[in-house]
Coordinates of C-alpha atoms and ligand atoms in Angstrom, one line a residue:
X106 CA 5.5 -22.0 27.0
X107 CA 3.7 -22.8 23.8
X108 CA 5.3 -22.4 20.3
X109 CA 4.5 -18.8 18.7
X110 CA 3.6 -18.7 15.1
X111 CA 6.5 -16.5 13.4
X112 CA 4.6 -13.8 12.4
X113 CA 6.7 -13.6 9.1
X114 CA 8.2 -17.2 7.8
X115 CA 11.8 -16.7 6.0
X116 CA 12.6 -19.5 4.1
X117 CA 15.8 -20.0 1.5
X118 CA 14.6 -22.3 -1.6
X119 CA 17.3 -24.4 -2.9
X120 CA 16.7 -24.6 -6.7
X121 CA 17.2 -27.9 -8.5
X122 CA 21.1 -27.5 -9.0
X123 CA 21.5 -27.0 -5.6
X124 CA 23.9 -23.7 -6.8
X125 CA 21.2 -20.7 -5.8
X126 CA 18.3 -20.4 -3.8
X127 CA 15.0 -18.5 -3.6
X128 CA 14.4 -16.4 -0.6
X129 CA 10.8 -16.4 0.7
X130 CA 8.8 -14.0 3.0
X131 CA 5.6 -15.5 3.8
X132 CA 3.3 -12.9 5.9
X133 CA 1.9 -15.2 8.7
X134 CA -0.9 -13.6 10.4
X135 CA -3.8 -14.7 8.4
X136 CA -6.4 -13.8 10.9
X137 CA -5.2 -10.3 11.2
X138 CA -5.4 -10.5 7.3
X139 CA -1.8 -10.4 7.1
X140 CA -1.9 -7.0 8.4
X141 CA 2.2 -5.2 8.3
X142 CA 2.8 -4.5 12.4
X143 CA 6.4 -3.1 13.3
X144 CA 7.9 -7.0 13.8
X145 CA 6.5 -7.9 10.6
X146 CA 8.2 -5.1 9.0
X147 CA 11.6 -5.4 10.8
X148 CA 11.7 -9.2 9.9
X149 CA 11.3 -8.1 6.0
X150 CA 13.7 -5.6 6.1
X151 CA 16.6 -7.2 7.5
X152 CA 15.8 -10.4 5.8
X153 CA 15.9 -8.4 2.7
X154 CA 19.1 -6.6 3.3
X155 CA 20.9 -10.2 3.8
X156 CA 19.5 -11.3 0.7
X157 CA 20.8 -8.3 -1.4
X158 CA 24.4 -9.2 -0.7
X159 CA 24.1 -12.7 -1.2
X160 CA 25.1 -13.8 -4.4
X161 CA 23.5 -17.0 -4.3
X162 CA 19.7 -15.7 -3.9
X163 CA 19.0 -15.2 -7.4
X164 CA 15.2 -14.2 -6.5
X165 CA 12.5 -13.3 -3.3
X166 CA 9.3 -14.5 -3.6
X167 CA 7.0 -12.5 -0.7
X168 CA 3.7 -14.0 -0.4
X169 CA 0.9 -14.3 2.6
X170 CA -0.6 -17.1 4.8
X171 CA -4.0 -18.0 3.8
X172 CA -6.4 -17.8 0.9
X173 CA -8.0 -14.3 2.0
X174 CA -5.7 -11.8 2.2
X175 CA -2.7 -10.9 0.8
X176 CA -1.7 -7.7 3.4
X177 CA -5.3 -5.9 4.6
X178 CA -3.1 -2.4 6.1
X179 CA -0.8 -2.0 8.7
X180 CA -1.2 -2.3 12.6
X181 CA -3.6 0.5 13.3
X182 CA -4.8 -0.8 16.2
X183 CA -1.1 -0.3 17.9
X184 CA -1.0 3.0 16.2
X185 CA -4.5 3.8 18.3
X186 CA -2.8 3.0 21.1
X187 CA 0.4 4.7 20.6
X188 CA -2.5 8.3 20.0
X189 CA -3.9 7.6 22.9
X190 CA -1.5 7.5 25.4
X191 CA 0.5 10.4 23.8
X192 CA -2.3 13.5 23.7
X193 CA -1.4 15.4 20.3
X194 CA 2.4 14.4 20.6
X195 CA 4.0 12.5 18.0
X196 CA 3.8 9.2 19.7
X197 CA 7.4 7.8 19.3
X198 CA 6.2 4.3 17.9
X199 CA 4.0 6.0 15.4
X200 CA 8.0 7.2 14.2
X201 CA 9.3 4.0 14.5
X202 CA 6.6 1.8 12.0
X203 CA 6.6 4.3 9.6
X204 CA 10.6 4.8 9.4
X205 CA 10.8 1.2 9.7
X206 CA 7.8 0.7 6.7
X207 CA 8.8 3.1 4.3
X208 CA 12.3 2.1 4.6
X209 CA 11.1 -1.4 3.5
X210 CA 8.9 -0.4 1.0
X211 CA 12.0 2.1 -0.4
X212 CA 14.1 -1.8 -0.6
X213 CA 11.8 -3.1 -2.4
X214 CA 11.4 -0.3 -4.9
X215 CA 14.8 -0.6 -5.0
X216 CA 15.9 -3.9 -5.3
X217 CA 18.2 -5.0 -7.4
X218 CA 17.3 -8.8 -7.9
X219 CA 13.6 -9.9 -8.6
X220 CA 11.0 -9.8 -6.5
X221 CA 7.9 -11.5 -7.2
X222 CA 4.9 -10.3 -4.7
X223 CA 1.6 -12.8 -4.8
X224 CA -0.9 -10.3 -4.5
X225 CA -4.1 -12.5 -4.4
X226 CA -7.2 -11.4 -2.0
X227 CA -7.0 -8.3 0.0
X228 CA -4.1 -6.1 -0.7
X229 CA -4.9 -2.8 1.1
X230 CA -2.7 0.4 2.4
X231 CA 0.5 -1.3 3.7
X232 CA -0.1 -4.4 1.0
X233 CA -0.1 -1.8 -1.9
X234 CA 3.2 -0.6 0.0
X235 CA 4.8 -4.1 -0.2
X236 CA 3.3 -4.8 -4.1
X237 CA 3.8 -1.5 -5.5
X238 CA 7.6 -1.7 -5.6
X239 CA 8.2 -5.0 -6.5
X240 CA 9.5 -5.9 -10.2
X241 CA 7.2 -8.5 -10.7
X242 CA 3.7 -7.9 -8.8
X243 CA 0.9 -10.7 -9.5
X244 CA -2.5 -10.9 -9.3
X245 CA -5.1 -13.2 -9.5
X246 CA -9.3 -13.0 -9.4
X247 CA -9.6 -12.7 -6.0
X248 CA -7.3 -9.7 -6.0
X249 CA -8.9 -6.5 -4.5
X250 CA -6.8 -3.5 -4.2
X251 CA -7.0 -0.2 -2.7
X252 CA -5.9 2.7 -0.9
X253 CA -9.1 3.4 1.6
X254 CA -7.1 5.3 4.3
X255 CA -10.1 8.1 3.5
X256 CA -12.4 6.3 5.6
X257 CA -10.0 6.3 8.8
X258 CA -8.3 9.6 8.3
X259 CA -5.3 8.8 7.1
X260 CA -3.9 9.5 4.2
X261 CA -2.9 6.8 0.5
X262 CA 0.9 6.5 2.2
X263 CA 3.6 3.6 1.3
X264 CA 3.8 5.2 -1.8
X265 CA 0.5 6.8 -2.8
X266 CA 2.5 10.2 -3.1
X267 CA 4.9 8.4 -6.1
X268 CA 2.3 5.9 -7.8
X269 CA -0.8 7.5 -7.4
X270 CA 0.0 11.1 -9.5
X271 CA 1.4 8.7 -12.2
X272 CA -1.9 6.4 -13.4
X273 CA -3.5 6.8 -15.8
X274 CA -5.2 10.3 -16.2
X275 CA -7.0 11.4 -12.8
X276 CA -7.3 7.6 -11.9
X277 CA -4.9 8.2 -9.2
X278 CA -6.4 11.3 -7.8
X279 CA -10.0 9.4 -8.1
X280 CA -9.0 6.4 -6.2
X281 CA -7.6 8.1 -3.5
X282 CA -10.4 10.3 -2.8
X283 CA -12.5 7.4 -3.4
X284 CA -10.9 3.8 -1.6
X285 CA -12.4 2.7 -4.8
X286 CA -11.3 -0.9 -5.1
X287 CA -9.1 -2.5 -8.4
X288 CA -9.4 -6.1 -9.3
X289 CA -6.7 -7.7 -11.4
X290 CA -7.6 -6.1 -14.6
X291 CA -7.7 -2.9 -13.3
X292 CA -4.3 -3.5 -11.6
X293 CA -3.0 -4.3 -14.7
X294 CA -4.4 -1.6 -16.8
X295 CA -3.4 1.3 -14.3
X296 CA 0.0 -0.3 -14.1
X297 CA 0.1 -1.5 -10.8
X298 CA 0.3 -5.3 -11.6
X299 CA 2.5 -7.1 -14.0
X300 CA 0.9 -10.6 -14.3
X301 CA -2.5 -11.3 -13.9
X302 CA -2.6 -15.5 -13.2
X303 CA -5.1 -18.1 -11.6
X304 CA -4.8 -18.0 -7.6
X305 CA -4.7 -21.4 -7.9
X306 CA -0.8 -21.7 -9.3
X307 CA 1.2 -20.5 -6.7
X308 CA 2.5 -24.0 -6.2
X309 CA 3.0 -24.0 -9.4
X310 CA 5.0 -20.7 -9.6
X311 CA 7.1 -22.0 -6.7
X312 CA 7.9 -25.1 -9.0
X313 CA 9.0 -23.2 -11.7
X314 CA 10.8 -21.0 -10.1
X315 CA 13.1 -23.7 -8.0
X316 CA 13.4 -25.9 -11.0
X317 CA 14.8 -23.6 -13.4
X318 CA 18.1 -23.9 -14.3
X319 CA 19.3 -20.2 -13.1
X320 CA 23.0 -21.0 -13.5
X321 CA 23.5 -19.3 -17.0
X322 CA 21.6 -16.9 -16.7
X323 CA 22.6 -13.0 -16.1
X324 CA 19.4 -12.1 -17.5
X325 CA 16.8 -13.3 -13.9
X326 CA 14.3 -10.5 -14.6
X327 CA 13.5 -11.8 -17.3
X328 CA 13.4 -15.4 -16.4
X329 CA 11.0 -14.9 -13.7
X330 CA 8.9 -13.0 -15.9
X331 CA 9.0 -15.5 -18.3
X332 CA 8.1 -18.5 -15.7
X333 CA 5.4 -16.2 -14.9
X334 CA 4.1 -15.8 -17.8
X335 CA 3.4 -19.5 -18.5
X336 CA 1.4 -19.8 -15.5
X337 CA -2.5 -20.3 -15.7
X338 CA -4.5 -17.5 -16.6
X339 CA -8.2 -16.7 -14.1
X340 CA -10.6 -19.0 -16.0
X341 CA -13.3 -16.3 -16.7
X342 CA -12.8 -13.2 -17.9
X343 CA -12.5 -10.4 -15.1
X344 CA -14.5 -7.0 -15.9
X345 CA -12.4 -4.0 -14.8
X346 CA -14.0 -0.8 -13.9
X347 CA -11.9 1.9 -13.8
X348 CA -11.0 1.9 -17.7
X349 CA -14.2 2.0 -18.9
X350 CA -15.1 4.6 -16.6
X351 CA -11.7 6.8 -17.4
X352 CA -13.3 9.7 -19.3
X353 CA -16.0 10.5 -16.7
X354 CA -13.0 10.1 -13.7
X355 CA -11.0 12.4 -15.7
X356 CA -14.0 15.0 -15.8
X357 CA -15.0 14.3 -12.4
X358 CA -11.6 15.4 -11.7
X359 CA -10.1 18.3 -14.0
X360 CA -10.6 21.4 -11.3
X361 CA -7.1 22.4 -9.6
X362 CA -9.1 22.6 -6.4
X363 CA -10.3 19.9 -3.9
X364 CA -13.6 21.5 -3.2
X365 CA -14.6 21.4 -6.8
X366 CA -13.4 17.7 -7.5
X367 CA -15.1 16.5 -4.7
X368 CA -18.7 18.3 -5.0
X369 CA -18.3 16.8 -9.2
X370 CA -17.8 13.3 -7.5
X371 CA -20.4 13.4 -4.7
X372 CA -23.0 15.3 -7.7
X373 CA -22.6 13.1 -10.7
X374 CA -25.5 10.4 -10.8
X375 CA -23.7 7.1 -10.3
X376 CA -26.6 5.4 -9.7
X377 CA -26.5 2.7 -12.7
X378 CA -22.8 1.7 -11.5
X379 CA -22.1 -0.6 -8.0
X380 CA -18.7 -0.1 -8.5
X381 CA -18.8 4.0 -9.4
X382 CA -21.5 4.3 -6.6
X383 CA -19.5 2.6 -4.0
X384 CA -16.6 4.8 -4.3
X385 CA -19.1 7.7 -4.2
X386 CA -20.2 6.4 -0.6
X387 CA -17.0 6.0 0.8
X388 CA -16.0 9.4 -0.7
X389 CA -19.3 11.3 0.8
X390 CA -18.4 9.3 4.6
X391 CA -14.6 10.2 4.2
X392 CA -12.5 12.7 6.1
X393 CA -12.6 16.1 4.8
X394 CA -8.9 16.3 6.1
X395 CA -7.6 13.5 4.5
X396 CA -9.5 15.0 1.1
X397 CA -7.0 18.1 1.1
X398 CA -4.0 15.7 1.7
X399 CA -4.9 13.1 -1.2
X400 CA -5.3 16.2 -3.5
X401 CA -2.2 18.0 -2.2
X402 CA 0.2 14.9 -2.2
X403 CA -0.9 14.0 -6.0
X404 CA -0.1 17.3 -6.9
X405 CA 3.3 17.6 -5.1
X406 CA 4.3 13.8 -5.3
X407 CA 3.9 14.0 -9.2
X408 CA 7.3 16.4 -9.8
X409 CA 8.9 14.4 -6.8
X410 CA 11.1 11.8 -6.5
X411 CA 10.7 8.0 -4.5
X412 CA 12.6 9.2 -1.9
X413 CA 11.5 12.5 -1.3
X414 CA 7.9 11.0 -1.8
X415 CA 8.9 8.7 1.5
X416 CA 10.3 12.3 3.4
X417 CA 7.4 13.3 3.0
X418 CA 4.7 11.1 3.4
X419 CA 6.8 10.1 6.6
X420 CA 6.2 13.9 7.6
X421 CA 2.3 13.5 6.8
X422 CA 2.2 10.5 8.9
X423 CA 3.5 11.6 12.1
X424 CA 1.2 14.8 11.9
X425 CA -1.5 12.2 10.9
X426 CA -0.2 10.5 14.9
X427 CA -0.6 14.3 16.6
X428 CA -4.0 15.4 15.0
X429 CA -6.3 13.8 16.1
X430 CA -8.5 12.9 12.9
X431 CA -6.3 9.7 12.1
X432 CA -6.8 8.4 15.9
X433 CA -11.0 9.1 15.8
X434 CA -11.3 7.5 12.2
X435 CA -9.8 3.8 13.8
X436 CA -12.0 4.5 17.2
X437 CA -14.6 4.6 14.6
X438 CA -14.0 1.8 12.7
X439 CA -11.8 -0.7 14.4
X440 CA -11.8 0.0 18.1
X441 CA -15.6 1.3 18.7
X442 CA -16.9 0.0 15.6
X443 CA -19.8 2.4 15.8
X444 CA -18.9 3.2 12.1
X445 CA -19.9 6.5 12.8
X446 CA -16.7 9.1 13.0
X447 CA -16.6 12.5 14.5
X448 CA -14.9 14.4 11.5
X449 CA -12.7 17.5 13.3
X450 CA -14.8 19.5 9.8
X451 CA -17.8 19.2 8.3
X452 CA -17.1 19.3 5.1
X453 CA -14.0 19.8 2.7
X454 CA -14.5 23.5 2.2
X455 CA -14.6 24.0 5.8
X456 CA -11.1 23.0 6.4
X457 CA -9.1 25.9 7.1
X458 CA -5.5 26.4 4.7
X459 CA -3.1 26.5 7.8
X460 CA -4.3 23.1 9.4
X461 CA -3.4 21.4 6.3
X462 CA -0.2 23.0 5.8
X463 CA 1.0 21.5 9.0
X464 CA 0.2 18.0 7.3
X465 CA 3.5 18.9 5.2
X466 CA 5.3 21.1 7.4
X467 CA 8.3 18.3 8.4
X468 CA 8.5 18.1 12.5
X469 CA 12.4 17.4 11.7
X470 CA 15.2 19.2 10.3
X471 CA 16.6 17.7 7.7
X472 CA 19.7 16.1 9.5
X473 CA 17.4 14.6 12.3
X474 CA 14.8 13.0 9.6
X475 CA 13.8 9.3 10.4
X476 CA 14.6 8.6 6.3
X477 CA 17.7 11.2 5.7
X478 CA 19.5 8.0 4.9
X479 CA 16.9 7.0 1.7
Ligands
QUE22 C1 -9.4 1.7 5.8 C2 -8.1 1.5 6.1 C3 -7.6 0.3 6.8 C4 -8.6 -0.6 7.2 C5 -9.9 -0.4 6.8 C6 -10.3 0.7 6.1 C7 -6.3 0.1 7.2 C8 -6.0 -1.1 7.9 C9 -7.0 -2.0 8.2 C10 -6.7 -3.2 8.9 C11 -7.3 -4.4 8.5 C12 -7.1 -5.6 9.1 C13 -6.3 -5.7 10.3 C14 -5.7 -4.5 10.7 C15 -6.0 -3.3 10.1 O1 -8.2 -1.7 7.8 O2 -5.4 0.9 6.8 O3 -5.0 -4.5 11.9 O4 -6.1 -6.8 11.0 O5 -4.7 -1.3 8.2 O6 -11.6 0.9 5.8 O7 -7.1 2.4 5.7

């Protein structure tokens, strides 16, 4: 039998005194983009929950095999699967990854030693999940993040509910409806990055980290942020393109009604912008399903805690599973590749009120919910 790749590396880094160590994830499926499946997941979480009670881990590091992708999404492709085989049930596995994922995420969020996540290349959909939470999230200028679940009819989940409703202005709202991509300076002007640094010094941030000279220190939040600080900046300036653009997203995006946001976005002349016209595109080619839900979970997620953002989104997800829109969107793009969806609606007005209640009707009682325990 040959040796199988781990598809997550856990490692302990002894620092320089020999006293505490550094726990490292590394994601390790760089041809899948580092995309989060359920084993990925399950390896993170447990590894995590050791760590937490150890009192000689004084910080995680989670970072990703390869140049080109941090985390590109989760498994969809098992997801597919999982739809197929179930016809309009909640396939049990869909359950499973997103209990087991949004539990994980919650850790994170929730942490209560550092963790630095090396968000360099692709961080998309489960990436953001894994970044979004951590205390000290870095970028660098090959960073591209988003939330583009519009173009397979999901929905911005690991999160999206909580962080999306608190950018800046509509930014949130606008992304989501949009997959519009951040680079680093956009991640650190919406508030989604902490440390924007040259992709080049994560050997270098590894150093520092293991030779710093932990023991007197009570204060390791700021010690990491520190060490990160003195890392190399990007050498060339990186143009963001959401804050100069934050006036027309918040017109674009003042109605309190879907229908009216979206026809502003899709009939404003973006023309004379790549980026603004990009997010148009994917907007106009997006599922008019998953346009109700981005609007609806912004406006519920925003009075709403972490945890009840989680319930929820892990109620969306497992109607996302029974459907039907979710399962076509990946046929579409990953499975077919024909690039050419069958949308259940035409367009976002046509989508009837009842269908999308369903999306946050819970298909649990409380005591019997996947995340009671969060
Ligand atoms: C929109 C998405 C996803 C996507 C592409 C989109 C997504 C996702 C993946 C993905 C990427 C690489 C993989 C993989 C999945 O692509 O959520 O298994 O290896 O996970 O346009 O929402």
């Amino acid at each position: 039998m040959s040796q199988m790749e781990p598809v997550v590396i856990v490692d302990e880094l002894k620092t320089a005194c020999q006293a505490y160590a550094i726990g490292r994830l590394t994601l390790n499926k760089e041809k899948a983009l580092n995309a989060l499946d359920l084993e990925m997941a399950k390896i993170m979480l447990d590894a995590l929950q050791a760590w937490q009670s150890r009192s000689d881990i004084v910080a995680v590091v989670v970072d990703a095999a390869g140049e080109k992708a941090f985390c590109a999404g989760g498994d969809i492709v098992s997801m597919y699967n999982a739809m197929v085989e179930s016809h309009g049930e909640i396939p049990a596995f869909l359950e499973d990854f997103f209990k087991t994922e949004y539990t994980l995420d919650y850790t994170i969020h929730n942490y209560d030693k550092p963790i630095v996540v090396w968000g360099s290349g692709i961080v998309m959909g489960g990436g953001m999940g894994l970044l979004c939470g951590a205390s000290h999230r870095v970028v660098t200028e090959t960073s591209r993040l988003a939330m583009p679940e519009i173009t397979i009819g999901l929905y911005p989940d690991v999160g999206g509910s909580y962080f999306l409703p608190r950018l800046p202005g509509k930014s949130g709202l606008f992304l989501g409806l949009t997959g519009g991509q951040m680079n680093a300076s956009d991640a650190c002007y919406v508030g989604l990055a902490d440390h924007c640094v040259a992709s080049n010094q994560k050997q270098a941030m590894l150093h520092a980290l293991i030779s710093h000279s932990w023991a007197d220190c009570k204060a390791l939040s700021d010690d990491v942020s520190m060490l990160l600080n003195n890392l190399e900046k990007p050498e060339s300036v990186i143009a963001g393109n959401v804050e100069p653009n934050m006036s027309l997203i918040d017109d674009l995006c003042r109605f309190n009604n879907v229908e009216d946001v979206v026809s502003a976005v899709l009939g404003a002349d973006m023309q004379g912008d790549k980026w603004l016209s990009r997010a148009q595109a994917t907007l106009a080619k997006g599922s008019p399903i998953t346009m109700h839900l981005v609007f609806e979970q912004c406006k519920r997620g925003a009075s709403m805690s972490l945890a009840e953002c989680f319930k929820m989104e892990a109620d969306m997800s497992c109607r996302c599973g029974e459907s039907g829109e979710f399962q076509e969107g990946v046929r579409a793009l990953l499975i077919d590749k024909d690039m050419k969806p069958k949308w259940k609606y035409p367009s976002v007005s046509d989508v009837p009120k009842e269908v999308i209640e369903r999306f946050f009707t819970s298909p649990w009682t409380e005591d019997a919910h996947p995340l009671k325990a969060l």
